[in-house]
Amino acid sequence: MKCEHCTRKECSKKTKTDDQENASVDVPSPAQENGEKGEFHKLADAKIFLSDCLACDSCVSAEEGIQVSQQNAKDFFQVLNLNKKCDTSKHKVLAVSVCPQSLPYFAAKFSLSVTDASRRLCGFLKSLGVHYVFDTTIAADFSILESQKEFVRRFRQHNEEEPALPMLTSACPGWVRYAERVLGHPVTPHLCTAKSPQQIMGSLVKDYFARRQNLSPDKIFHVIVAPCYDKKLEALQEDVPMASRGSRGTDCVLTSGEIAQMMEQSDVLVRDAALDTLFGDVKEEELRRHDGAGSDGYLAHIFRHAAKELFNEDVGEVTYRALRNKDFQEVTLEKSGEVLLRFAAAYGFRNIQNVVLKLKKGKFPYHFVEVLACAGGCLNGRGQAQTADGRTDKALLQKMKGIYADIPVQLPEASTHVQELYQEWLDGTDSPRVQEALHTAYQGPGQPADSRDIKW
């Protein structure tokens, strides 16, 4: 199938030949073009392979291809090198935010506990010249809490004439990009409007943290460490509404695999260090995660909240039932033989296609679907746990799953920092600032009419 908005035949397709899988974006970085070579020039440029790309039929514009190619190790080190060479008035404050699904990868790869892995990673980044290293779990707290509220509102407003259900999650950039650029109506109205953890973390760093540190947002260079390449494309569309106009929340995304490569190639002396917090706390906080087997667990959190809020039912353990395959599972709340809530988790492109097909046919029985482009969830992102030939390292992934499962789960509602931020940063839980900072709107198919000469 040809993309409806392609202008060239080199459209990416999910059904790929071996040659297509090896095609890559290889655009020279500014450092290469200007002949600049920093102390870390031996590191390889990042290449984005078609097999790592979005699980959709959509192309990437030439401008986007160039911008994504700039999100690599050399351009990260270019900023570090400029800090060492240029006048202090031109220095950037480097902040790195690490996704919780990345830490088990470092722990498994380097045979460390997840706490020791976070300290080693933090120490490595600071040895390079990074000023702050954060955990993005707090941003996922906000995203889940806002998604919970939105689902309850949709459930109460839903009717046959103007259906508000099912609600489809919006935290996975590969899925959202596919929905926006290829599917459009009738799918996009069902996307949850809560921003993804990466988008919210961008606002936290560039707005809340910047003001706390008396910094202009453009003085901060914010890097996200993530399990997948789609996060690089997501960063291109992020802005910070309450910061200066045009300020991007995330300046660069590096995959866990890219960071691991840096660590393996570096001979810098590393001293372990504790993760920082947005609040300047000196005390190291315990690592925690959300209630998902390989992701942030939107389904489990929203299911429990909806059961209590809508039906006054307390749900303890959420019981998943596998249907078509292990990546398509169902959760139901039943009372007196009646199904009150029917949720599903659909991971991987094949399951997504089945969801979309049933939704378009009007034969969709679910109130809510947690949608992720990667089979197996975020732990199995293509930016980590890959063998040299680009396949999933199953043994490493199995270790990662065990490590992730052992991280303590904390409900978003239990975070005192989140409640404080709602008041201090957003003027309350229902203020206009909440809508501005934590929610977004979606576009239908169609892109700017610029040339699309990047082969994916």
Short mmCIF file of C-alpha atoms in Angstrom, two decimals, residues 141-294:
data_model
loop_
_atom_site.label_atom_id
_atom_site.label_comp_id
_atom_site.label_asym_id
_atom_site.label_seq_id
_atom_site.Cartn_x
_atom_site.Cartn_y
_atom_site.Cartn_z
CA ASP A 141 2.70 10.25 36.98
CA PHE A 142 1.15 13.37 35.48
CA SER A 143 0.34 11.63 32.19
CA ILE A 144 -1.41 8.73 33.94
CA LEU A 145 -3.36 10.97 36.34
CA GLU A 146 -4.62 13.16 33.49
CA SER A 147 -5.49 10.05 31.44
CA GLN A 148 -7.50 8.68 34.38
CA LYS A 149 -9.55 11.85 34.66
CA GLU A 150 -10.13 11.99 30.92
CA PHE A 151 -11.35 8.39 30.74
CA VAL A 152 -13.92 8.93 33.50
CA ARG A 153 -15.16 12.08 31.76
CA ARG A 154 -15.39 10.29 28.40
CA PHE A 155 -17.22 7.34 29.94
CA ARG A 156 -19.85 9.65 31.42
CA GLN A 157 -20.25 11.67 28.22
CA HIS A 158 -20.30 8.74 25.81
CA ASN A 159 -23.38 8.26 23.63
CA GLU A 160 -24.16 6.67 20.27
CA GLU A 161 -24.55 9.99 18.44
CA GLU A 162 -21.20 11.40 19.63
CA PRO A 163 -19.10 8.44 20.80
CA ALA A 164 -16.31 9.37 23.21
CA LEU A 165 -15.19 5.75 23.62
CA PRO A 166 -13.05 3.79 23.21
CA MET A 167 -10.24 5.92 24.59
CA LEU A 168 -6.88 5.00 23.05
CA THR A 169 -3.63 5.80 24.85
CA SER A 170 -1.32 8.46 23.46
CA ALA A 171 2.00 7.85 25.23
CA CYS A 172 3.62 5.87 22.37
CA PRO A 173 4.92 8.24 19.67
CA GLY A 174 5.10 5.54 16.99
CA TRP A 175 1.40 4.76 17.41
CA VAL A 176 0.36 8.43 17.67
CA ARG A 177 2.32 9.39 14.57
CA TYR A 178 0.70 6.54 12.64
CA ALA A 179 -2.75 7.58 13.85
CA GLU A 180 -2.20 11.22 12.90
CA ARG A 181 -0.41 10.86 9.58
CA VAL A 182 -2.12 7.81 8.15
CA LEU A 183 -5.39 7.00 9.92
CA GLY A 184 -6.96 10.35 10.82
CA HIS A 185 -10.69 10.15 11.40
CA PRO A 186 -12.35 8.10 12.82
CA VAL A 187 -9.31 7.20 14.99
CA THR A 188 -7.78 10.50 16.16
CA PRO A 189 -10.86 11.65 18.16
CA HIS A 190 -10.37 8.56 20.33
CA LEU A 191 -6.77 9.39 21.24
CA CYS A 192 -6.34 10.47 24.84
CA THR A 193 -5.37 14.15 24.92
CA ALA A 194 -2.96 13.73 27.86
CA LYS A 195 0.61 14.43 26.76
CA SER A 196 3.19 11.67 26.84
CA PRO A 197 5.73 11.44 29.69
CA GLN A 198 8.46 12.76 27.36
CA GLN A 199 6.43 15.83 26.44
CA ILE A 200 5.56 16.54 30.06
CA MET A 201 9.16 16.06 31.16
CA GLY A 202 10.17 18.65 28.58
CA SER A 203 7.80 21.16 30.17
CA LEU A 204 8.95 20.27 33.68
CA VAL A 205 12.60 20.83 32.78
CA LYS A 206 12.25 23.84 30.47
CA ASP A 207 9.53 25.62 32.48
CA TYR A 208 9.31 24.56 36.13
CA PHE A 209 12.96 23.63 36.67
CA ALA A 210 14.24 26.53 34.55
CA ARG A 211 12.31 29.07 36.64
CA ARG A 212 13.42 27.38 39.84
CA GLN A 213 17.05 27.75 38.70
CA ASN A 214 16.48 31.30 37.33
CA LEU A 215 17.42 30.10 33.85
CA SER A 216 16.01 30.98 30.45
CA PRO A 217 14.66 27.81 28.76
CA ASP A 218 17.05 28.31 25.83
CA LYS A 219 19.96 28.07 28.27
CA ILE A 220 19.07 24.44 28.98
CA PHE A 221 19.99 21.61 26.61
CA HIS A 222 17.62 18.79 27.51
CA VAL A 223 18.40 15.20 26.51
CA ILE A 224 16.06 12.21 26.88
CA VAL A 225 17.45 8.66 27.18
CA ALA A 226 14.77 6.34 25.79
CA PRO A 227 14.26 2.72 24.67
CA CYS A 228 13.09 3.54 21.13
CA TYR A 229 13.90 5.69 18.10
CA ASP A 230 10.36 7.04 17.74
CA LYS A 231 11.09 9.33 20.67
CA LYS A 232 13.50 11.22 18.42
CA LEU A 233 10.65 12.07 16.06
CA GLU A 234 8.38 12.94 18.98
CA ALA A 235 10.91 15.51 20.18
CA LEU A 236 10.56 17.45 16.92
CA GLN A 237 6.94 18.28 17.73
CA GLU A 238 7.35 19.21 21.38
CA ASP A 239 7.00 22.75 22.58
CA VAL A 240 6.72 24.28 26.03
CA PRO A 241 3.57 26.45 26.11
CA MET A 242 4.49 28.31 29.27
CA ALA A 243 8.14 28.90 28.34
CA SER A 244 9.45 31.23 25.65
CA ARG A 245 7.79 30.97 22.25
CA GLY A 246 9.20 28.16 20.11
CA SER A 247 11.13 26.56 22.98
CA ARG A 248 11.41 22.81 22.41
CA GLY A 249 10.96 20.63 25.48
CA THR A 250 13.52 18.04 24.36
CA ASP A 251 16.57 19.08 22.34
CA CYS A 252 17.98 15.61 21.74
CA VAL A 253 16.92 11.99 22.25
CA LEU A 254 19.54 9.27 22.59
CA THR A 255 18.56 5.62 22.81
CA SER A 256 19.74 3.41 25.65
CA GLY A 257 21.87 1.53 23.13
CA GLU A 258 23.60 4.72 21.99
CA ILE A 259 24.42 5.63 25.60
CA ALA A 260 25.69 2.11 26.31
CA GLN A 261 27.97 2.39 23.27
CA MET A 262 29.39 5.64 24.67
CA MET A 263 29.98 3.99 28.05
CA GLU A 264 31.79 1.03 26.45
CA GLN A 265 34.01 3.26 24.29
CA SER A 266 34.82 5.83 26.96
CA ASP A 267 37.96 5.75 29.06
CA VAL A 268 36.73 8.54 31.36
CA LEU A 269 37.07 7.81 35.08
CA VAL A 270 33.55 7.37 36.44
CA ARG A 271 32.39 7.81 40.01
CA ASP A 272 28.86 6.65 40.76
CA ALA A 273 26.38 9.42 41.50
CA ALA A 274 22.77 9.65 42.64
CA LEU A 275 20.01 10.84 40.34
CA ASP A 276 18.94 14.45 40.77
CA THR A 277 15.41 15.67 41.40
CA LEU A 278 13.60 18.68 39.98
CA PHE A 279 13.28 20.03 43.51
CA GLY A 280 16.96 20.17 44.40
CA ASP A 281 16.65 17.44 47.03
CA VAL A 282 19.99 16.12 48.24
CA LYS A 283 18.53 12.84 49.50
CA GLU A 284 18.51 10.03 46.95
CA GLU A 285 14.98 8.83 46.25
CA GLU A 286 14.13 5.16 45.82
CA LEU A 287 13.63 4.10 42.23
CA ARG A 288 10.03 3.22 41.45
CA ARG A 289 7.92 2.30 38.47
CA HIS A 290 4.31 2.09 37.37
CA ASP A 291 2.16 -1.03 37.21
CA GLY A 292 3.01 -2.32 33.73
CA ALA A 293 4.90 -5.47 32.75
CA GLY A 294 7.02 -3.67 30.14
#
